[in-house]
mmCIF file of C-alpha atoms in Angstrom:
data_model
loop_
_atom_site.group_PDB
_atom_site.id
_atom_site.type_symbol
_atom_site.label_atom_id
_atom_site.label_comp_id
_atom_site.label_asym_id
_atom_site.label_seq_id
_atom_site.Cartn_x
_atom_site.Cartn_y
_atom_site.Cartn_z
ATOM 1 C CA MET A 1 0.000 0.000 0.000
ATOM 2 C CA ARG A 2 2.665 2.349 -1.117
ATOM 3 C CA GLU A 3 2.082 5.900 -2.235
ATOM 4 C CA ALA A 4 2.804 7.282 -5.710
ATOM 5 C CA PRO A 5 5.851 7.522 -6.617
ATOM 6 C CA HIS A 6 7.937 7.260 -3.404
ATOM 7 C CA HIS A 7 8.738 4.328 -5.507
ATOM 8 C CA ALA A 8 5.545 4.094 -7.481
ATOM 9 C CA VAL A 9 2.155 3.791 -5.720
ATOM 10 C CA THR A 10 -0.008 2.229 -3.004
ATOM 11 C CA VAL A 11 -1.519 -1.007 -2.782
ATOM 12 C CA ALA A 12 -7.471 -6.567 -5.788
ATOM 13 C CA GLY A 13 -7.686 -7.854 -8.957
ATOM 14 C CA ILE A 14 -8.766 -4.619 -10.582
ATOM 15 C CA ALA A 15 -10.666 -6.580 -13.193
ATOM 16 C CA GLY A 16 -12.734 -8.131 -10.424
ATOM 17 C CA MET A 17 -13.335 -4.766 -8.799
ATOM 18 C CA VAL A 18 -14.400 -3.255 -12.127
ATOM 19 C CA LEU A 19 -16.691 -6.244 -12.695
ATOM 20 C CA SER A 20 -18.215 -5.779 -9.248
ATOM 21 C CA ALA A 21 -18.823 -2.078 -9.872
ATOM 22 C CA ALA A 22 -20.346 -2.846 -13.276
ATOM 23 C CA LEU A 23 -22.662 -5.447 -11.778
ATOM 24 C CA VAL A 24 -23.831 -3.016 -9.117
ATOM 25 C CA ALA A 25 -24.408 -0.298 -11.713
ATOM 26 C CA GLY A 26 -26.186 -2.771 -13.979
ATOM 27 C CA CYS A 27 -28.531 -3.764 -11.192
ATOM 28 C CA GLY A 28 -29.482 -0.126 -10.750
ATOM 29 C CA GLY A 29 -28.568 -0.182 -7.081
ATOM 30 C CA LYS A 30 -25.731 0.500 -4.749
ATOM 31 C CA ALA A 31 -23.609 -2.183 -3.197
ATOM 32 C CA LYS A 32 -24.476 -3.001 0.398
ATOM 33 C CA VAL A 33 -22.183 -1.062 2.717
ATOM 34 C CA THR A 34 -22.475 -1.786 6.436
ATOM 35 C CA ASP A 35 -20.141 -2.213 9.385
ATOM 36 C CA THR A 36 -18.749 -5.707 8.754
ATOM 37 C CA GLY A 37 -15.405 -4.912 10.318
ATOM 38 C CA TYR A 38 -12.542 -5.465 7.896
ATOM 39 C CA ALA A 39 -14.461 -7.665 5.443
ATOM 40 C CA GLY A 40 -15.397 -6.057 2.132
ATOM 41 C CA THR A 41 -14.041 -3.882 -0.643
ATOM 42 C CA TRP A 42 -12.317 -0.585 0.127
ATOM 43 C CA THR A 43 -11.038 2.111 -2.221
ATOM 44 C CA GLN A 44 -9.073 5.353 -2.128
ATOM 45 C CA GLY A 45 -7.418 7.671 -4.587
ATOM 46 C CA ASN A 46 -8.214 10.418 -7.054
ATOM 47 C CA GLU A 47 -8.781 10.971 -10.776
ATOM 48 C CA ARG A 48 -5.142 10.044 -11.534
ATOM 49 C CA ILE A 49 -4.769 6.844 -9.515
ATOM 50 C CA ARG A 50 -7.095 4.513 -7.623
ATOM 51 C CA SER A 51 -6.234 1.883 -5.010
ATOM 52 C CA THR A 52 -8.569 -0.981 -4.113
ATOM 53 C CA LEU A 53 -8.234 -3.318 -1.155
ATOM 54 C CA ALA A 54 -10.417 -6.425 -0.872
ATOM 55 C CA ILE A 55 -10.456 -8.206 2.493
ATOM 56 C CA VAL A 56 -12.042 -11.555 3.412
ATOM 57 C CA ARG A 57 -12.086 -13.718 6.516
ATOM 58 C CA ASP A 58 -10.667 -17.183 5.880
ATOM 59 C CA GLY A 59 -11.332 -19.296 8.953
ATOM 60 C CA THR A 60 -9.310 -17.713 11.734
ATOM 61 C CA SER A 61 -7.153 -15.601 9.428
ATOM 62 C CA TRP A 62 -7.635 -12.825 6.885
ATOM 63 C CA ARG A 63 -6.753 -12.499 3.220
ATOM 64 C CA THR A 64 -6.246 -9.333 1.217
ATOM 65 C CA ARG A 65 -6.116 -8.653 -2.494
ATOM 66 C CA VAL A 66 -4.520 -5.399 -3.570
ATOM 67 C CA GLY A 67 -4.959 -3.429 -6.770
ATOM 68 C CA VAL A 68 -3.726 -0.045 -7.899
ATOM 69 C CA ARG A 69 -4.156 1.431 -11.339
ATOM 70 C CA SER A 70 -3.389 4.809 -12.841
ATOM 71 C CA ALA A 71 -6.079 6.401 -15.012
ATOM 72 C CA ASP A 72 -3.773 6.349 -18.035
ATOM 73 C CA ARG A 73 -3.001 2.655 -17.338
ATOM 74 C CA SER A 74 0.746 3.342 -17.254
ATOM 75 C CA PHE A 75 1.077 2.001 -13.702
ATOM 76 C CA ALA A 76 -0.510 -0.960 -11.933
ATOM 77 C CA ILE A 77 -0.117 -3.149 -8.879
ATOM 78 C CA LEU A 78 -2.157 -6.339 -8.882
ATOM 79 C CA SER A 79 -2.179 -9.244 -6.453
ATOM 80 C CA GLY A 80 -4.080 -12.472 -6.003
ATOM 81 C CA TRP A 81 -5.652 -13.922 -2.889
ATOM 82 C CA ASP A 82 -2.481 -15.975 -2.396
ATOM 83 C CA GLY A 83 -0.538 -12.742 -1.757
ATOM 84 C CA ARG A 84 1.552 -12.932 -4.922
ATOM 85 C CA GLY A 85 1.484 -9.912 -7.172
ATOM 86 C CA GLU A 86 3.441 -7.611 -9.378
ATOM 87 C CA GLU A 87 3.990 -3.974 -10.109
ATOM 88 C CA ASP A 88 4.034 -2.840 -13.745
ATOM 89 C CA GLN A 89 5.163 0.466 -15.237
ATOM 90 C CA ASP A 90 4.491 1.257 -18.903
ATOM 91 C CA GLY A 91 3.735 -2.404 -19.634
ATOM 92 C CA ALA A 92 6.929 -3.775 -18.085
ATOM 93 C CA LYS A 93 7.115 -5.645 -14.780
ATOM 94 C CA THR A 94 9.121 -3.602 -12.289
ATOM 95 C CA TYR A 95 8.640 -5.668 -9.112
ATOM 96 C CA ASP A 96 7.468 -9.076 -7.966
ATOM 97 C CA LEU A 97 5.424 -8.551 -4.812
ATOM 98 C CA VAL A 98 4.467 -10.747 -1.885
ATOM 99 C CA PHE A 99 1.729 -9.517 0.467
ATOM 100 C CA ARG A 100 1.096 -11.163 3.837
ATOM 101 C CA THR A 101 -1.804 -10.316 6.130
ATOM 102 C CA ASP A 102 -1.845 -11.081 9.835
ATOM 103 C CA THR A 103 -3.370 -9.778 13.043
ATOM 104 C CA ASP A 104 -1.299 -7.738 15.488
ATOM 105 C CA GLU A 105 -1.794 -9.597 18.769
ATOM 106 C CA ALA A 106 -1.301 -6.443 20.855
ATOM 107 C CA THR A 107 -3.883 -4.272 19.066
ATOM 108 C CA GLY A 108 -6.109 -6.731 17.196
ATOM 109 C CA HIS A 109 -5.587 -4.658 14.028
ATOM 110 C CA LEU A 110 -4.768 -6.231 10.693
ATOM 111 C CA ARG A 111 -1.281 -5.735 9.314
ATOM 112 C CA VAL A 112 -0.324 -6.064 5.673
ATOM 113 C CA THR A 113 3.347 -6.694 4.942
ATOM 114 C CA CYS A 114 4.687 -6.247 1.423
ATOM 115 C CA GLU A 115 8.038 -7.468 0.098
ATOM 116 C CA GLY A 116 9.074 -6.130 -3.303
ATOM 117 C CA SER A 117 11.776 -7.835 -5.383
ATOM 118 C CA PRO A 118 12.924 -5.777 -8.375
ATOM 119 C CA ALA A 119 12.805 -7.168 -11.906
ATOM 120 C CA ASP A 120 15.789 -4.934 -12.708
ATOM 121 C CA PRO A 121 18.815 -5.582 -10.441
ATOM 122 C CA ALA A 122 19.650 -1.862 -10.588
ATOM 123 C CA ARG A 123 16.557 -1.193 -8.463
ATOM 124 C CA LYS A 124 16.416 -1.835 -4.742
ATOM 125 C CA PRO A 125 14.122 -4.309 -3.017
ATOM 126 C CA PHE A 126 11.649 -2.836 -0.554
ATOM 127 C CA HIS A 127 9.675 -3.876 2.510
ATOM 128 C CA TYR A 128 6.835 -2.164 4.340
ATOM 129 C CA VAL A 129 4.212 -2.923 6.956
ATOM 130 C CA ASP A 130 0.847 -1.162 7.037
ATOM 131 C CA GLU A 131 -1.517 -1.370 9.995
ATOM 132 C CA LEU A 132 -5.212 -1.275 9.092
ATOM 133 C CA ARG A 133 -7.833 0.166 11.396
ATOM 134 C CA VAL A 134 -11.585 0.229 10.775
ATOM 135 C CA GLU A 135 -12.879 3.573 11.998
ATOM 136 C CA PRO A 136 -16.086 3.872 14.078
ATOM 137 C CA GLY A 137 -19.136 3.345 11.878
ATOM 138 C CA GLY A 138 -17.346 0.773 9.728
ATOM 139 C CA ILE A 139 -17.218 2.629 6.398
ATOM 140 C CA LYS A 140 -13.743 4.176 6.705
ATOM 141 C CA LEU A 141 -10.500 2.225 6.929
ATOM 142 C CA SER A 142 -7.240 3.907 7.912
ATOM 143 C CA ALA A 143 -3.950 2.418 6.720
ATOM 144 C CA PHE A 144 -0.899 3.524 8.699
ATOM 145 C CA THR A 145 2.621 2.700 7.547
ATOM 146 C CA VAL A 146 4.383 1.444 10.680
ATOM 147 C CA GLU A 147 7.611 0.329 9.001
ATOM 148 C CA ARG A 148 9.273 1.005 5.648
ATOM 149 C CA ASP A 149 12.639 -0.471 4.668
ATOM 150 C CA GLY A 150 13.744 -0.816 8.286
ATOM 151 C CA GLN A 151 12.528 2.621 9.385
ATOM 152 C CA ARG A 152 9.852 2.441 12.089
ATOM 153 C CA PHE A 153 7.363 5.269 12.450
ATOM 154 C CA GLU A 154 6.064 6.547 15.770
ATOM 155 C CA PRO A 155 2.255 6.749 15.987
ATOM 156 C CA ASP A 156 2.020 10.507 15.354
ATOM 157 C CA ALA A 157 4.477 10.378 12.430
ATOM 158 C CA ARG A 158 2.991 7.407 10.564
ATOM 159 C CA PRO A 159 2.063 7.984 6.932
ATOM 160 C CA ARG A 160 -1.710 7.483 6.695
ATOM 161 C CA ARG A 161 -4.208 6.769 3.919
ATOM 162 C CA GLU A 162 -7.974 6.587 4.254
ATOM 163 C CA TYR A 163 -10.041 4.077 2.334
ATOM 164 C CA GLU A 164 -13.803 4.222 1.900
ATOM 165 C CA LYS A 165 -15.877 1.064 1.911
ATOM 166 C CA VAL A 166 -17.635 0.485 -1.415
ATOM 167 C CA SER A 167 -19.113 -2.964 -0.732
ATOM 168 C CA ASP A 168 -19.570 -5.520 2.032
ATOM 169 C CA ALA A 169 -18.690 -8.163 -0.572
ATOM 170 C CA VAL A 170 -15.625 -8.772 -2.712
ATOM 171 C CA ALA A 171 -15.583 -9.619 -6.399
ATOM 172 C CA GLU A 172 -14.306 -13.101 -7.160
ATOM 173 C CA PRO A 173 -13.835 -14.392 -3.581
ATOM 174 C CA PRO A 174 -10.841 -16.653 -2.972
ATOM 175 C CA PRO A 175 -11.193 -20.318 -3.885
ATOM 176 C CA GLU A 176 -11.467 -22.944 -1.173
ATOM 177 C CA GLY A 177 -8.022 -23.921 0.057
ATOM 178 C CA GLY A 178 -6.183 -20.829 -1.202
ATOM 179 C CA GLY A 179 -4.961 -19.771 -4.594
ATOM 180 C CA ARG A 180 -5.160 -16.710 -6.762
#
């Protein structure tokens, strides 16, 4: 869930999210948006770039799918439910990504860790950890960067992004037993 371009952008199969939005629009209604905790589809961004985060409960753990796409389609981050993903710039893969979601035992908040391995050895690998917090009312989700490439951020200095819930459901839920 990186920000544009401190290397590139934030953290979803975008195709699935677009399909979900199209289905909702085609049905003439709005997607159901209630306080389901973390579960559902969340989005943030602007007219230049949009980030989507899909979250599902899988037994006692959580899974996330991340997608980011620029309006001109020159930049994208896409991941599957298995946590594997990639970052693309101008049609070329720039990073292989691995996302891992777990629960912080001390706070009960979800944490998403991302490891980025560059396709080009001239680029540096990266690592970050974002803490997710559902705000009261259940339709806003705050993502705080708690660590980036070994640098830890104190609570008041943490980079923060706010997502808005767009659906209680996710498009193309994960298959039984894992997978993309």
